Tab-separated table of C-alpha atoms in Angstrom:
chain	number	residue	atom	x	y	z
A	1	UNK	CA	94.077	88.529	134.980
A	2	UNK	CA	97.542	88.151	136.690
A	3	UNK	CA	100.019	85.264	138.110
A	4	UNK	CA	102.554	85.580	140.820
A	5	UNK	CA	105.973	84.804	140.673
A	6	UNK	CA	108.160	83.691	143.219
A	7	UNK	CA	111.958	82.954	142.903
A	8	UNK	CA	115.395	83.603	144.688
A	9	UNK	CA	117.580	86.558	144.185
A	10	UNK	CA	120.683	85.317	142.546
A	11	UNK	CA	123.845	86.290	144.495
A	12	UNK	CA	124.533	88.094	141.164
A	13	UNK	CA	122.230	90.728	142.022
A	14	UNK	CA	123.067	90.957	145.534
A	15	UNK	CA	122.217	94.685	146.500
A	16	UNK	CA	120.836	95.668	143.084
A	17	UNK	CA	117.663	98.104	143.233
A	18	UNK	CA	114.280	95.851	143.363
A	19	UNK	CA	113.290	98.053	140.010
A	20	UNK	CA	116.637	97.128	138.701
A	21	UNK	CA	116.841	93.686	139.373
A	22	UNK	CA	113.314	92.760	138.996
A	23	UNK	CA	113.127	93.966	135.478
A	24	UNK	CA	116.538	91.733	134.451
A	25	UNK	CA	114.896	88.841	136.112
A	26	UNK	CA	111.744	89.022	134.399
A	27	UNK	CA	112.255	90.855	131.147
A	28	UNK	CA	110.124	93.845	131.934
A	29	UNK	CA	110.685	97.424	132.061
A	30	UNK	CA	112.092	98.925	135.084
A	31	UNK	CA	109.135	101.688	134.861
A	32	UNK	CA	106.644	98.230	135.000
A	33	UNK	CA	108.509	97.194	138.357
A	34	UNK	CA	108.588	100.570	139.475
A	35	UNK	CA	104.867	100.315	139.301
A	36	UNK	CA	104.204	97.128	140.671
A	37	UNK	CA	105.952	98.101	143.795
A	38	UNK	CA	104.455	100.953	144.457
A	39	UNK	CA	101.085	98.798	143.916
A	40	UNK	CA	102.330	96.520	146.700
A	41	UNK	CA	102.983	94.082	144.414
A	42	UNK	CA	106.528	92.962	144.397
A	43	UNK	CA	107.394	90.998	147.966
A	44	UNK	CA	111.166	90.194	149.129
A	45	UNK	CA	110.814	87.508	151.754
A	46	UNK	CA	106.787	88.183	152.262
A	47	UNK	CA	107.687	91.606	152.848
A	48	UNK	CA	106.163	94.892	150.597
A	49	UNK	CA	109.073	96.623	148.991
A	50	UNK	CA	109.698	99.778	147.339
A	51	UNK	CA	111.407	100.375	143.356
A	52	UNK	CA	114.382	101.452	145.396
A	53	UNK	CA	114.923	98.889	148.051
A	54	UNK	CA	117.932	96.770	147.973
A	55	UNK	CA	117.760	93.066	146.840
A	56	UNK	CA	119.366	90.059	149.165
A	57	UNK	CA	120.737	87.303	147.576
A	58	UNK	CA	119.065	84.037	149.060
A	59	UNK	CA	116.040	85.947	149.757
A	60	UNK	CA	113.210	84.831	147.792
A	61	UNK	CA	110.684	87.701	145.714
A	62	UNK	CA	107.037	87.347	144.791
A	63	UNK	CA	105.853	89.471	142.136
A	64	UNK	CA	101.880	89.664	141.125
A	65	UNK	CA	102.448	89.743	137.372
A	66	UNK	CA	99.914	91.139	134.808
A	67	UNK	CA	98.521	88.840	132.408
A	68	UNK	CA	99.373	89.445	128.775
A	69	UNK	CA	96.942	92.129	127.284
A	70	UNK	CA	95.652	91.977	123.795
A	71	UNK	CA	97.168	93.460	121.052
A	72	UNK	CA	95.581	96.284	119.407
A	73	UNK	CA	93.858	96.094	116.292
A	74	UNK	CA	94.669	97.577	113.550
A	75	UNK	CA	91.951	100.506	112.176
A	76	UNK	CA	91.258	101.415	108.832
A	77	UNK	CA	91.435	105.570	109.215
A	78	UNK	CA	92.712	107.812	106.287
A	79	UNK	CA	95.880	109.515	107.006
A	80	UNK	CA	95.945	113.247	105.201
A	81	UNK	CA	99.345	113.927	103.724
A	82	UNK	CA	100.417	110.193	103.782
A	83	UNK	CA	101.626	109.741	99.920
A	84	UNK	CA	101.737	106.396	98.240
A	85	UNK	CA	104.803	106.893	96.108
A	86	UNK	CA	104.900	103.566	94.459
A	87	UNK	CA	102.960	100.322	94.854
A	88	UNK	CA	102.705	97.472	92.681
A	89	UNK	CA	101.448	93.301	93.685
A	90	UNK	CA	104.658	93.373	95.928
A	91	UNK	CA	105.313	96.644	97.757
A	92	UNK	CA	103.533	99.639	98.299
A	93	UNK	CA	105.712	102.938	99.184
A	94	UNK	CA	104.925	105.432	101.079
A	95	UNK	CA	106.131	109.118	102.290
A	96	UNK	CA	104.788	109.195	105.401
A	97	UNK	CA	104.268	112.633	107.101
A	98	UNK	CA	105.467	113.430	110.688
A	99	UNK	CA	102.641	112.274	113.448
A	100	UNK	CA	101.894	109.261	112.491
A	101	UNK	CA	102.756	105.581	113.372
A	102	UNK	CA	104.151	102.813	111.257
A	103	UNK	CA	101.616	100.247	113.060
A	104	UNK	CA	98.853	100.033	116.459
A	105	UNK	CA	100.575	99.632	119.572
A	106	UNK	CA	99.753	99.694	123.246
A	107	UNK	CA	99.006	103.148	123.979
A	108	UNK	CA	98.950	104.719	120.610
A	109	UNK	CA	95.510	106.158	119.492
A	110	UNK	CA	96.778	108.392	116.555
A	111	UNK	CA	96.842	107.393	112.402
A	112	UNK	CA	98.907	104.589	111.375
A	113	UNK	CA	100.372	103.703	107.999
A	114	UNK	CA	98.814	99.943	107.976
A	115	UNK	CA	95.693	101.830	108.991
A	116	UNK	CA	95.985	104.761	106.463
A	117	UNK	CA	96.704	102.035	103.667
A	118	UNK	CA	93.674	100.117	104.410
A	119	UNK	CA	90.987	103.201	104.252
A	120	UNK	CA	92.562	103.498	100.674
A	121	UNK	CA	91.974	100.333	100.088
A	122	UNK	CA	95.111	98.669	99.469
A	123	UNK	CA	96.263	94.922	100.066
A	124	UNK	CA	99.041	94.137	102.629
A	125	UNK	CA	100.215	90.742	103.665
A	126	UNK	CA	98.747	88.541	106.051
A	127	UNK	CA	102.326	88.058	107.320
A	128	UNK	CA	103.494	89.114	110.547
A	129	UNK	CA	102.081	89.952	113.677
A	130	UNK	CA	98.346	91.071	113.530
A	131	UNK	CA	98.753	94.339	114.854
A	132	UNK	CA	101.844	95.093	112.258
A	133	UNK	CA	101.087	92.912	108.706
A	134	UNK	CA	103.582	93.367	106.132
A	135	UNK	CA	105.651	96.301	108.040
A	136	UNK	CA	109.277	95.285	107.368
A	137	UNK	CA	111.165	98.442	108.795
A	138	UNK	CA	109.701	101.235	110.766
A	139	UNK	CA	109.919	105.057	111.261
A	140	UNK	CA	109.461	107.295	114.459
A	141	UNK	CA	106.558	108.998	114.562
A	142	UNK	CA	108.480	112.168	114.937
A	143	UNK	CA	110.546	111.141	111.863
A	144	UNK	CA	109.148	112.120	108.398
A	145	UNK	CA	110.010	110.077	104.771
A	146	UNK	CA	110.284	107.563	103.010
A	147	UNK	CA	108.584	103.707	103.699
A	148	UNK	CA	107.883	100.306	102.605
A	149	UNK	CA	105.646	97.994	103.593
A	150	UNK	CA	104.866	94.412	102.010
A	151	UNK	CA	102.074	93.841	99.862
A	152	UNK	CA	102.374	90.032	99.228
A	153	UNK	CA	104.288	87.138	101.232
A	154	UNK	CA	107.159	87.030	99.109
A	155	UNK	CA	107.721	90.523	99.978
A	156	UNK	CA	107.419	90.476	103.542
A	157	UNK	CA	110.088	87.512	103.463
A	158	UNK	CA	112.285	88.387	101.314
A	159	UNK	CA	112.282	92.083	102.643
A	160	UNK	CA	112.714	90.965	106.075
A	161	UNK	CA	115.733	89.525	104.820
A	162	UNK	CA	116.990	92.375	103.000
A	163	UNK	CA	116.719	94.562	106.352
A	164	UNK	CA	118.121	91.914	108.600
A	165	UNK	CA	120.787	91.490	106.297
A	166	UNK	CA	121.439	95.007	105.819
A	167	UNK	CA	121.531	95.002	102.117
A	168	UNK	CA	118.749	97.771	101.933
A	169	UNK	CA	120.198	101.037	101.178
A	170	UNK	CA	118.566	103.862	103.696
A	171	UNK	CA	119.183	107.673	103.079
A	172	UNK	CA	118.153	110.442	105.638
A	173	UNK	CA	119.347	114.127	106.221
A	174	UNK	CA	119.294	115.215	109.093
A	175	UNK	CA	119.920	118.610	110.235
A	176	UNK	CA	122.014	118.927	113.797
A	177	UNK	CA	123.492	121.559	116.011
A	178	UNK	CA	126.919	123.111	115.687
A	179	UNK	CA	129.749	121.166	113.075
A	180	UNK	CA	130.996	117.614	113.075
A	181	UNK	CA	134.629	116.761	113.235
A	182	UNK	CA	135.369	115.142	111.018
A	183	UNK	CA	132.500	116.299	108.258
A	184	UNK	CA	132.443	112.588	107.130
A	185	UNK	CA	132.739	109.887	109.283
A	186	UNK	CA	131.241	106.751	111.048
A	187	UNK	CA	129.370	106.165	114.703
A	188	UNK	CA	129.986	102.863	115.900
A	189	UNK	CA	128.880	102.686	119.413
A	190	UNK	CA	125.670	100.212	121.005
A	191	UNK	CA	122.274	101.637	121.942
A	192	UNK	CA	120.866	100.593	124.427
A	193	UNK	CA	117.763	101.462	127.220
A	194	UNK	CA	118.672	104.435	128.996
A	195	UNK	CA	118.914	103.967	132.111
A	196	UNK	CA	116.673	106.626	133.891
A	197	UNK	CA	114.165	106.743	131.219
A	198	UNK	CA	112.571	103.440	129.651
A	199	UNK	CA	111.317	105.409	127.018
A	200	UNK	CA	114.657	106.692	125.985
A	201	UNK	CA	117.737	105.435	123.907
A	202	UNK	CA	121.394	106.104	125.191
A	203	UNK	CA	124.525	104.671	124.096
A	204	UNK	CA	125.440	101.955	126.470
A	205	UNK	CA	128.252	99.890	127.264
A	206	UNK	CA	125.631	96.698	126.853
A	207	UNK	CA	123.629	97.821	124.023
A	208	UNK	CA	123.285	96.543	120.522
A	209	UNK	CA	125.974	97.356	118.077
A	210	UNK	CA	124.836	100.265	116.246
A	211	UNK	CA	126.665	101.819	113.144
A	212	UNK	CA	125.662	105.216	111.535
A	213	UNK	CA	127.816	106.823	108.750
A	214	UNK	CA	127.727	110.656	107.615
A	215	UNK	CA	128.663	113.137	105.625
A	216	UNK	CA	128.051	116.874	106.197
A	217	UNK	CA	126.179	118.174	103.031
A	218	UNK	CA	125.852	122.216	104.451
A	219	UNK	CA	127.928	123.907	107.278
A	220	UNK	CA	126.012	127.299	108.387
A	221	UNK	CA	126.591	128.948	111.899
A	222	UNK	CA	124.451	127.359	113.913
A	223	UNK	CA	123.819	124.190	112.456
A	224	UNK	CA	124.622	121.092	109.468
A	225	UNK	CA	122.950	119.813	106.984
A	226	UNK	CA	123.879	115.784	106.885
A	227	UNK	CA	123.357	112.925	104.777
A	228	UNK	CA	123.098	109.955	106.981
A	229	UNK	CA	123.321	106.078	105.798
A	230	UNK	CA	122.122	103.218	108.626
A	231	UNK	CA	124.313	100.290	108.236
A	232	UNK	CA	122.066	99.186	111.591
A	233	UNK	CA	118.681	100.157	112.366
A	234	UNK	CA	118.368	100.398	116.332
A	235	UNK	CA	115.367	102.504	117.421
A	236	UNK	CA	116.336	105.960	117.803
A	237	UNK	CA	119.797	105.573	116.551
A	238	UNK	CA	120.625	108.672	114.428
A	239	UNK	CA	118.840	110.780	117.226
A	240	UNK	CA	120.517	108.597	119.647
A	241	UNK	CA	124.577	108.918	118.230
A	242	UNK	CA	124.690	112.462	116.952
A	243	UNK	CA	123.418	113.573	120.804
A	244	UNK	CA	125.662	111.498	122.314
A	245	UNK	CA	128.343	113.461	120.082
A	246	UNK	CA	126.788	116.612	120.966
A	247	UNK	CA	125.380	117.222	118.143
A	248	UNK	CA	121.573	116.690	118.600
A	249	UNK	CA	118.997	117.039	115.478
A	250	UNK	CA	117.756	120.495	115.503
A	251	UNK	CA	114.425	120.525	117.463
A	252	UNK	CA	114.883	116.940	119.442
A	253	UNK	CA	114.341	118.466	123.053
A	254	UNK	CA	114.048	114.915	123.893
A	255	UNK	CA	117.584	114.124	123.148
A	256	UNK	CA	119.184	117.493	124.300
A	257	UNK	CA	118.135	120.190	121.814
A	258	UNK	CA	118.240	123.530	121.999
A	259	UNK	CA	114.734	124.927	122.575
A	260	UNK	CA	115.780	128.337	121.829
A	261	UNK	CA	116.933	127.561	118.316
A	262	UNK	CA	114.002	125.081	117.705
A	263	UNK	CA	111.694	128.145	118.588
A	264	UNK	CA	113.734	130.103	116.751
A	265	UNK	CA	113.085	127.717	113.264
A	266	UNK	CA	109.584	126.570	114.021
A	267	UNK	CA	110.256	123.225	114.716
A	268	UNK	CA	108.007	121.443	116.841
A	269	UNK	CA	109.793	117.608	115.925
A	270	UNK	CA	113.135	116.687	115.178
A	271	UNK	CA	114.610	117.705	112.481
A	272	UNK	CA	114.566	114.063	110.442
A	273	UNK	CA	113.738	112.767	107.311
A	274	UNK	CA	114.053	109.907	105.201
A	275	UNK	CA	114.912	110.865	101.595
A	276	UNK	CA	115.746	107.786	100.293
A	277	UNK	CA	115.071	103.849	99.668
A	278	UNK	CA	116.331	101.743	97.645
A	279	UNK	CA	116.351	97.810	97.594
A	280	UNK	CA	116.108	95.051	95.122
A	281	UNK	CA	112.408	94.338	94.338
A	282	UNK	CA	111.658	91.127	95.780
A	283	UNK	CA	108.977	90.242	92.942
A	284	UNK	CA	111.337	91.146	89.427
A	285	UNK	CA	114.783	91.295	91.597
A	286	UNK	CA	115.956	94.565	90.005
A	287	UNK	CA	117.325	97.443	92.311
A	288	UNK	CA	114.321	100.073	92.888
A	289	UNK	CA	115.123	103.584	94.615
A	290	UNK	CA	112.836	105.942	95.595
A	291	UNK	CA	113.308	109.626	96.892
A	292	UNK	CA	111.410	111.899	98.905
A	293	UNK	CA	111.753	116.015	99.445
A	294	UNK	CA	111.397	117.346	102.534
A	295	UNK	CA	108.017	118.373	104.405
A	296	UNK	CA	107.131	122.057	104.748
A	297	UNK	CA	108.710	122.520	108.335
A	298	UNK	CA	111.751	121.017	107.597
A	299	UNK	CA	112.222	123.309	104.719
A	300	UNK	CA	111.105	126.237	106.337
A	301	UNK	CA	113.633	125.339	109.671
A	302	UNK	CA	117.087	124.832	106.499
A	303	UNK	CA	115.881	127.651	104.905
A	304	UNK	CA	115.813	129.413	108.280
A	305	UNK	CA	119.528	128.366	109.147
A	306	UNK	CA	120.671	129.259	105.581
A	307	UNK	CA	119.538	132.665	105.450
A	308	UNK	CA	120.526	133.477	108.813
């Protein structure tokens, strides 16, 4: 099913591309628009446009809309070399391994953690979304470590909470080309969409503030070894704010990489994990840490760059 749309171009986006302006107008991606148009579905005074016509203020746009589709369920499917590290009636912990999801989404068809957890049988939370019950924080699926999810109401509230509020201590190392300067510091600049590539993360003028803090662990020739604390936690942002300071995880072609030196390592992912969590357990309210060591090819790819 789909609606149409119709309203005026606001002389505030007077000459803006129909991809661009369509997307701020309606909240969807400009890649969506892009699509629409080329679908003939996006009219500017009754008239077929393309994603890179110009926009007229005054002018009025139709827009055939999709209808909302459902969201996807989640499947119980064992994950192989997903660890539970802790769980209890509260939380369950897990190291999850590179390749996998934290939760179904539109246009995933891989494992998932919610998934993984329920072939082994374990409770989560009716709280939340269906498609993502008792996920509180979330992990690439090119990012290996370290996560929790919420085993009982409290949890997933108070949890929430503790991420929103930023009082959750989150470790990674991350291993990136060439030296910082300074070897300890902090990134405060907002991500935001990128703005060729809807799938991508750049820093941005408009984005959402975005703080990362570092410390360089291991300088070697071609690359450092960092320990990395989120004060934030924007989608992509360590990836995001080390390649906007040139310094792009080892084996993250898709934020600038070298794909020599990847090769070179045997890294197929970026080099990312998350080694530690720690939080106060929202059923006895002590502090709880948990650690994690790194996966095979992120020890092979440090112990690569150290004996080189």
């Amino acid at each position: 099913m789909s609606e149409s749309r119709r309203f005026p171009v606001p002389d505030g986006l007077d000459g803006a591309r129909v991809d661009a302006g369509v997307s701020r107008l309606l909240g969807l991606s400009r890649t969506a628009v892009a699509d629409l148009a080329a679908e003939g579905k996006v009219q500017l005074d009754g008239v077929s446009v393309r994603k890179s016509d110009r926009l007229t203020a005054n002018s009025w746009i139709d827009v055939e809309v999709p209808g909302p589709k459902e969201p996807p369920s989640i499947v119980a499917e064992p994950v192989p070399g997903m660890d539970v590290v802790y769980s209890d009636d509260h939380i369950i912990v897990v190291n999850k391994p590179v390749g996998v999801a934290a939760h179904p989404s539109l246009g995933w068809t891989g494992p998932t953690v919610i998934g993984g957890l329920a072939a082994a049988g374990y409770r989560i939370t009716t709280s939340g979304p269906p498609e993502r019950k008792g996920i509180v924080h979330r992990l690439d699926v090119g990012t290996s470590g370290l996560m929790a999810v919420a085993a009982s109401e409290r949890a997933y509230t108070l949890l929430k909470r503790a991420f929103r509020d930023r009082t959750v201590d989150k470790t990674y190392h991350a291993l990136v080309q060439g030296h910082l300067d300074p070897l300890s510091g902090t990134i405060d600049a907002p991500i935001g969409r990128h703005r060729s590539s809807d799938w991508r993360f750049a820093v941005t003028s408009d984005g959402k503030p975005s703080i990362t803090h570092y410390d360089t662990l291991e300088a070697h020739r071609e690359a450092s070894l960092l320990e990395v604390h989120l004060e934030t936690g924007r989608t992509h942002q360590i990836r995001v704010h080390f390649s906007a300071l040139h310094h792009p995880c080892c084996g993250d072609m898709t934020y600038g990489a070298d794909p020599t030196l990847a090769r070179r390592l045997g890294l197929e992912r970026q080099w990312l994990h998350a080694v530690g969590l720690g939080f106060e357990h929202p059923g006895t309210g002590s502090y709880v840490h948990f650690d994690s060591e790194y996966p095979a090819d992120l020890q092979a790819a440090i112990d690569a760059i150290r004996n080189a």
